XYZ file of N, CA and C in Angstrom:
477
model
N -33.737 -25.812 67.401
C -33.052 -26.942 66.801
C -31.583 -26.829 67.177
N -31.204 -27.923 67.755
C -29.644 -27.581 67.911
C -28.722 -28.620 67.457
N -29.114 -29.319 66.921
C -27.936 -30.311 66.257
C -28.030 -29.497 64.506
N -27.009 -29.747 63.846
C -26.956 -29.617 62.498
C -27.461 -30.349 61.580
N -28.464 -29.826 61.008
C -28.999 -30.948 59.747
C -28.584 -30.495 58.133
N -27.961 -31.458 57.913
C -26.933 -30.922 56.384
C -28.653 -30.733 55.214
N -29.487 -31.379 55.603
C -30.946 -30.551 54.927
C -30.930 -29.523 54.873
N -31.130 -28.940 55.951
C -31.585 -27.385 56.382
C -30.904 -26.613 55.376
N -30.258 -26.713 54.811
C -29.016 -25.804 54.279
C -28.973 -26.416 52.192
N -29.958 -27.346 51.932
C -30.274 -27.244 50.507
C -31.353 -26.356 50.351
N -31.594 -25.508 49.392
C -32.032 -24.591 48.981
C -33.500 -25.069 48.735
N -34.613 -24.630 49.395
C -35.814 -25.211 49.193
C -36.076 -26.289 50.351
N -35.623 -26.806 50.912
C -36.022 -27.625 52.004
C -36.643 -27.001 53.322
N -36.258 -26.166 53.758
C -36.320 -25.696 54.668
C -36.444 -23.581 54.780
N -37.256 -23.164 55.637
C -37.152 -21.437 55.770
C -35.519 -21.030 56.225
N -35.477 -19.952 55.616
C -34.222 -19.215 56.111
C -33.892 -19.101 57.797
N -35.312 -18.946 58.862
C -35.327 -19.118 59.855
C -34.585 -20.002 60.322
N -35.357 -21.249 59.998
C -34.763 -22.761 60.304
C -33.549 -23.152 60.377
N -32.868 -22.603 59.307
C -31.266 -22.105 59.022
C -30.775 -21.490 59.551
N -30.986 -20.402 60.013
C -30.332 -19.548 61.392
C -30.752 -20.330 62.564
N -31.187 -20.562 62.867
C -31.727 -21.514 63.592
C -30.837 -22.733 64.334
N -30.528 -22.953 62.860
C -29.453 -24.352 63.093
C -27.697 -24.186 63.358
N -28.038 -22.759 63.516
C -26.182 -22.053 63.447
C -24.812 -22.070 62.906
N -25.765 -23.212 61.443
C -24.502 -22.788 60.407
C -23.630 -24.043 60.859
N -22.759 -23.750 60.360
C -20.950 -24.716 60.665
C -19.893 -23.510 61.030
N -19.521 -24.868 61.560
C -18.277 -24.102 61.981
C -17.046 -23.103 60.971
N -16.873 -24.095 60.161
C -15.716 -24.088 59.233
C -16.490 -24.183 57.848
N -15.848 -23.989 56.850
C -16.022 -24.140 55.391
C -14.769 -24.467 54.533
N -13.997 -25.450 53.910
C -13.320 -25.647 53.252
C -13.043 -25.842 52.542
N -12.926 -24.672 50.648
C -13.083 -24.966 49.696
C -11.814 -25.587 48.825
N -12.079 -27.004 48.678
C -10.568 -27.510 47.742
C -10.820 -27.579 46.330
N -9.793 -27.843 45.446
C -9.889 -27.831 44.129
C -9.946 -28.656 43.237
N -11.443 -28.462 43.357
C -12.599 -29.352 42.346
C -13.582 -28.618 42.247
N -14.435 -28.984 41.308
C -15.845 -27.985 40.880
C -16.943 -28.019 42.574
N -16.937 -26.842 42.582
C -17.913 -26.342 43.749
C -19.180 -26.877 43.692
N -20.454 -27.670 43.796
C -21.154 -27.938 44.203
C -22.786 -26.856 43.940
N -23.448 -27.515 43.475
C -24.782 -26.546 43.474
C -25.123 -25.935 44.702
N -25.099 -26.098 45.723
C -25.323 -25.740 47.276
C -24.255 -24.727 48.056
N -23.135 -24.945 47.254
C -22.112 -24.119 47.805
C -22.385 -22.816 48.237
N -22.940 -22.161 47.422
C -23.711 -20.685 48.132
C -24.001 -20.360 49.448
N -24.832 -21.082 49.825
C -25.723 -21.467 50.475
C -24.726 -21.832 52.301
N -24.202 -22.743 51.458
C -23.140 -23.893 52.498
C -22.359 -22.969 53.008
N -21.209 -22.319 52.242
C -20.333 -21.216 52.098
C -20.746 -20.027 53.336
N -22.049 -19.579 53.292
C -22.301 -18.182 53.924
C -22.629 -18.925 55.366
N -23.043 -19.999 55.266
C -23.365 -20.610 56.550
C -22.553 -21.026 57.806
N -21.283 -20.856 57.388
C -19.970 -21.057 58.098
C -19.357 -19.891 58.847
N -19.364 -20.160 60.086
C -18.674 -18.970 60.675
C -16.930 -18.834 60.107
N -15.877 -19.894 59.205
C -15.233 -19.394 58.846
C -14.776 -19.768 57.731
N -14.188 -19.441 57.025
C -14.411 -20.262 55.071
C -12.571 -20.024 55.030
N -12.194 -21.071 54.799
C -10.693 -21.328 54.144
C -10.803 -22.003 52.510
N -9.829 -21.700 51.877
C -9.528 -22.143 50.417
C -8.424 -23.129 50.733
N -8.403 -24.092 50.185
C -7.586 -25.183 50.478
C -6.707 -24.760 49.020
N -5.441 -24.302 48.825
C -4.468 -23.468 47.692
C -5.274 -23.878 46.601
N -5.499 -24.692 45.698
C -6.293 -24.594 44.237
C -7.852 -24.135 44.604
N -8.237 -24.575 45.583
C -9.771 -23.886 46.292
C -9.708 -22.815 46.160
N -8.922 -21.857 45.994
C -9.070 -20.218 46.075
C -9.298 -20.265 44.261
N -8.956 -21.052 43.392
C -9.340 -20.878 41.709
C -10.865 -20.695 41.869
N -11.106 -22.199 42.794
C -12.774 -22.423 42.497
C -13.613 -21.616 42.844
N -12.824 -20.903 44.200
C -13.998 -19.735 44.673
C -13.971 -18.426 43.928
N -12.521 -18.098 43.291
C -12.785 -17.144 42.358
C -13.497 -17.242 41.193
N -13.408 -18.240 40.393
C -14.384 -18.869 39.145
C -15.735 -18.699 39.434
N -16.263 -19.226 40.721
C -17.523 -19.339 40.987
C -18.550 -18.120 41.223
N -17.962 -17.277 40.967
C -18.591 -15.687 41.012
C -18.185 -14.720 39.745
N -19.154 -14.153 39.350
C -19.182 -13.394 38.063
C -18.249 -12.361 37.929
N -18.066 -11.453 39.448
C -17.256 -10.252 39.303
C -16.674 -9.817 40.507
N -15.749 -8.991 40.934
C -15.299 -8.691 42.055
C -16.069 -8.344 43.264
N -16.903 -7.756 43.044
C -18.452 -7.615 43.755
C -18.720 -8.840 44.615
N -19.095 -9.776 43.816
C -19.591 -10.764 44.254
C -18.642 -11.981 45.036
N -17.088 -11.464 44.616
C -16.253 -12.204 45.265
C -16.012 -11.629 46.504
N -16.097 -10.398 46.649
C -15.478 -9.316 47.962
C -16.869 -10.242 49.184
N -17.778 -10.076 48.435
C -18.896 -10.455 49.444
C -19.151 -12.153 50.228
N -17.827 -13.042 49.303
C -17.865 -14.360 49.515
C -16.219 -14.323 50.150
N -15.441 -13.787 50.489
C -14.018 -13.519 50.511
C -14.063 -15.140 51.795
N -12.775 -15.779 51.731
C -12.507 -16.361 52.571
C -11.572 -15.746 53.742
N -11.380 -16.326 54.997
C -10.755 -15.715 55.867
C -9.254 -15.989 55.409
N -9.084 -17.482 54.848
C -7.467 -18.022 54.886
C -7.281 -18.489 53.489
N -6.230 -18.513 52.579
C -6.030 -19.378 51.980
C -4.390 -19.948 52.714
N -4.609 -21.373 52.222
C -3.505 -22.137 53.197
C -3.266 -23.439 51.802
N -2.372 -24.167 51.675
C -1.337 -25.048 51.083
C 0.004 -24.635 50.668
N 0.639 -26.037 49.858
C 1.744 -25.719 49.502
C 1.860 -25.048 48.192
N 0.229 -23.884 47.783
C 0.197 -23.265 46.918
C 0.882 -23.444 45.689
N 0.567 -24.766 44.891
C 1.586 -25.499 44.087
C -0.001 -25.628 42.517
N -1.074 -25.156 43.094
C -2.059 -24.811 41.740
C -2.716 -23.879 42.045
N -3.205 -22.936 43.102
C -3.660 -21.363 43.026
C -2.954 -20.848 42.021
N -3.619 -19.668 41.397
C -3.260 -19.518 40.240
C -2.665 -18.147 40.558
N -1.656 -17.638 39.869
C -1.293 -16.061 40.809
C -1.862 -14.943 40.876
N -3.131 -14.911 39.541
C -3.788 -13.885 39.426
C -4.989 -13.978 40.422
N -5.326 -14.951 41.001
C -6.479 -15.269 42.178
C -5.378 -14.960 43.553
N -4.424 -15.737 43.712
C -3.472 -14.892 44.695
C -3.479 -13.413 45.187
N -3.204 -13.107 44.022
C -2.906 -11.565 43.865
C -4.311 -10.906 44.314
N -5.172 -11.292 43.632
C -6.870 -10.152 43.994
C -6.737 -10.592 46.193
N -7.138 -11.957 46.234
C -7.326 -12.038 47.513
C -5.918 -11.384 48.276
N -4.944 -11.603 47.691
C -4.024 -10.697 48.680
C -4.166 -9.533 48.809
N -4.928 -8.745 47.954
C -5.446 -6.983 48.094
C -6.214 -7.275 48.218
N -6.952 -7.982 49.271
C -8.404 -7.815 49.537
C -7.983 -8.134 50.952
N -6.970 -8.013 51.818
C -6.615 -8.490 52.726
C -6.673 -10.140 53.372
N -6.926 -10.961 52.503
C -7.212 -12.313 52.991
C -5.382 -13.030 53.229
N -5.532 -13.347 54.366
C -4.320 -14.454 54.750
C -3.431 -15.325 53.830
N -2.103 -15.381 52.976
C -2.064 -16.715 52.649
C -0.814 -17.337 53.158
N -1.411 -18.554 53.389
C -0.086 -18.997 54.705
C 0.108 -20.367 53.490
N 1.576 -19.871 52.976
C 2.337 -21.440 52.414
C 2.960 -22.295 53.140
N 2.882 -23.249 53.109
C 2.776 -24.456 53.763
C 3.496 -25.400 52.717
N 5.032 -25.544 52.857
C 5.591 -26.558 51.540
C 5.637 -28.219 51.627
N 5.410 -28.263 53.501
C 5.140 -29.634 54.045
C 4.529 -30.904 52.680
N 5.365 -32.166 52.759
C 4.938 -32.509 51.406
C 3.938 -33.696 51.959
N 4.321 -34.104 53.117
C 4.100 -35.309 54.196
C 2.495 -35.311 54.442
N 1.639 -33.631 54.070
C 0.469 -33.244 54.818
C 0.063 -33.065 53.436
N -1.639 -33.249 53.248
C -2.511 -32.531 52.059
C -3.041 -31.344 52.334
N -3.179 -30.506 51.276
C -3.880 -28.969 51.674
C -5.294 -29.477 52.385
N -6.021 -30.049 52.320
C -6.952 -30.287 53.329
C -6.607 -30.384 54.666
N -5.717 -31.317 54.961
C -5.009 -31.563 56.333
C -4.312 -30.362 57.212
N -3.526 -29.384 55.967
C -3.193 -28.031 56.323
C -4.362 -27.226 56.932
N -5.437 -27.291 56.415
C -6.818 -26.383 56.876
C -7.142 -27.100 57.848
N -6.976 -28.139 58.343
C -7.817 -28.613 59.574
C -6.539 -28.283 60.719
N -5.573 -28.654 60.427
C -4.826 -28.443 61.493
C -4.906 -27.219 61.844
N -5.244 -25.902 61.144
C -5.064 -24.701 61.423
C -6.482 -24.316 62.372
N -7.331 -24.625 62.093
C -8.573 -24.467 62.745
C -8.239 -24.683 64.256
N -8.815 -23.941 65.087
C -8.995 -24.015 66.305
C -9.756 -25.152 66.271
N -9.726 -25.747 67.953
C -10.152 -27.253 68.539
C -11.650 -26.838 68.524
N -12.105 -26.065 69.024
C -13.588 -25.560 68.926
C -14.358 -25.427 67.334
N -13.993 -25.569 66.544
C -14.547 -25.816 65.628
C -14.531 -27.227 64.541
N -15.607 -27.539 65.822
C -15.841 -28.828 65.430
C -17.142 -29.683 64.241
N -17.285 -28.564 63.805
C -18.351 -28.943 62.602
C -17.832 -28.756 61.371
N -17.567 -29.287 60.305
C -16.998 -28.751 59.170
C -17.616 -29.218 57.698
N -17.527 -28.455 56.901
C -18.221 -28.758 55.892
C -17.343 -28.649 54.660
N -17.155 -29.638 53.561
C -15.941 -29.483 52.854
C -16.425 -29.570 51.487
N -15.803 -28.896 50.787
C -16.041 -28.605 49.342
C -15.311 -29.433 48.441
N -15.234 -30.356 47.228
C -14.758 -30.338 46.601
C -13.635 -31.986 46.517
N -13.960 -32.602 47.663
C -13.849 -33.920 48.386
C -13.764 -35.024 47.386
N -14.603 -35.454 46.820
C -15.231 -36.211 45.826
C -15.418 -35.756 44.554
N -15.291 -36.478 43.641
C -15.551 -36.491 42.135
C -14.496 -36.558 41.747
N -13.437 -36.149 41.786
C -12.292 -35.588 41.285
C -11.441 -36.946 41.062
N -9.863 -36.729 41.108
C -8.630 -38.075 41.174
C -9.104 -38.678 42.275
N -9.106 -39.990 41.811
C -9.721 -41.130 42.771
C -8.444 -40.883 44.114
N -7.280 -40.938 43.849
C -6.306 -41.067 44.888
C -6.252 -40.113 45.773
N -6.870 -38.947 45.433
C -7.083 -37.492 46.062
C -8.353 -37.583 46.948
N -9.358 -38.120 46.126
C -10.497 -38.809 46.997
C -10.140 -39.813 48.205
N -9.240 -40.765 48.224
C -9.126 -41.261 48.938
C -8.353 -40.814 49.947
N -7.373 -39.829 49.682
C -6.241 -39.052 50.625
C -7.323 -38.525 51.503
N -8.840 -37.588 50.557
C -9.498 -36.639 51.487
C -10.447 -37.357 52.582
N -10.719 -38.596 52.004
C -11.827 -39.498 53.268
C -10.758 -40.200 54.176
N -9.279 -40.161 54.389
C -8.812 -40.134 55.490
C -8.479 -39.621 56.333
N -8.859 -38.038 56.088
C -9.371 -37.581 56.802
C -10.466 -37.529 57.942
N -11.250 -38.033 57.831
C -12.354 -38.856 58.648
C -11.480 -39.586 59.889
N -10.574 -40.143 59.585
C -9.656 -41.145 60.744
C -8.989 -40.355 61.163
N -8.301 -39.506 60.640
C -7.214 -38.735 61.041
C -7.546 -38.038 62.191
N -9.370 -36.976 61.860
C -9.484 -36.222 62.732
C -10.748 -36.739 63.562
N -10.823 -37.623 63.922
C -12.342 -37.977 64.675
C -12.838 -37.198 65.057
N -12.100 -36.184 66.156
C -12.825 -34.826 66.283
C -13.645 -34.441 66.030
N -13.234 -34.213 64.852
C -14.188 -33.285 63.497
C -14.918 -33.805 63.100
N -16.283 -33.165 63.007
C -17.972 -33.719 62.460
C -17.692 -32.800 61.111
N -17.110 -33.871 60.105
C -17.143 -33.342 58.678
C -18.217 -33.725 58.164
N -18.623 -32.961 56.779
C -19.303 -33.250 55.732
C -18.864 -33.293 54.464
N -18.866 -34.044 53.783
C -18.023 -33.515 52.198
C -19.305 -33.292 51.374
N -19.088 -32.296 50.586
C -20.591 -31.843 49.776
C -19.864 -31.814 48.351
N -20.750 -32.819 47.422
C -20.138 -32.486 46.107
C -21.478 -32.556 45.145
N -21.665 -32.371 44.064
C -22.609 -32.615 42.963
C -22.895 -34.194 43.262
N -21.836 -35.288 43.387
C -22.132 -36.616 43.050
C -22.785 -37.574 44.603
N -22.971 -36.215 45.823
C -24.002 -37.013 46.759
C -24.765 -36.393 47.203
């Protein structure tokens, strides 16, 4: 199988095979809104996982204990770090993870994570897109225009 099927990757649809199979995404980008039932799943499937600055709350929240966060760690956290919280800062910064502030007011922490991505990673899968402030919703689906490039997905509870 070589195209990506955003199926393959809900829990129960498909064998774990099938899923390796399909080689994952490129990217993973968790922003800050409630993570998604699938996120697990979505998350490990990405050859690289960024926290969009309040995205690093959600991915710390979303795991019971340090254990389980060390084993989900993202490669980057990136914004104008203006709602990461400092005590989630602080763990991923001793855990060696990246955080690159970005005070640019002109750009959204989503926009910060895509620009940073290499041109080759052109599949992306985004966390946290939808549900949330309608105006934030709409900032994040212009994204879609912005980067044609990019074969996004936005994954939330509400599609």
């Amino acid at each position: 199988m070589s195209a990506i099927d955003c199926n393959l990757f809900i829990p129960g649809l498909c064998s774990a095979s099938e899923r390796e199979s399909a080689g994952g995404f490129d990217a993973a980008i968790a922003l800050n809104f409630k993570l998604p039932a699938q996120f697990d799943t979505l998350w490990r499937a990405a050859r690289y996982r960024v926290c969009a600055d309040g995205g690093a709350n959600q991915l710390y929240d979303a795991f019971p204990d340090d254990a389980a966060r060390r084993r989900n760690m993202p490669n980057a956290i990136v914004g104008d770090l203006d709602s990461a919280r400092p005590d989630v800062l602080a763990f991923f910064e001793a855990e060696g993870v990246p955080i690159e502030h970005d005070s640019d007011q002109d750009t959204t922490d989503i926009m910060k994570c895509i620009q940073r991505l290499p041109a080759d990673m052109a599949t992306l899968v985004v966390f946290g897109a939808l549900g949330g402030n309608f105006s934030q919703e709409i900032a994040n689906v212009n994204v879609f225009f912005l980067y044609p490039q990019r074969r996004m997905f936005f994954v939330s509870d509400f599609n």
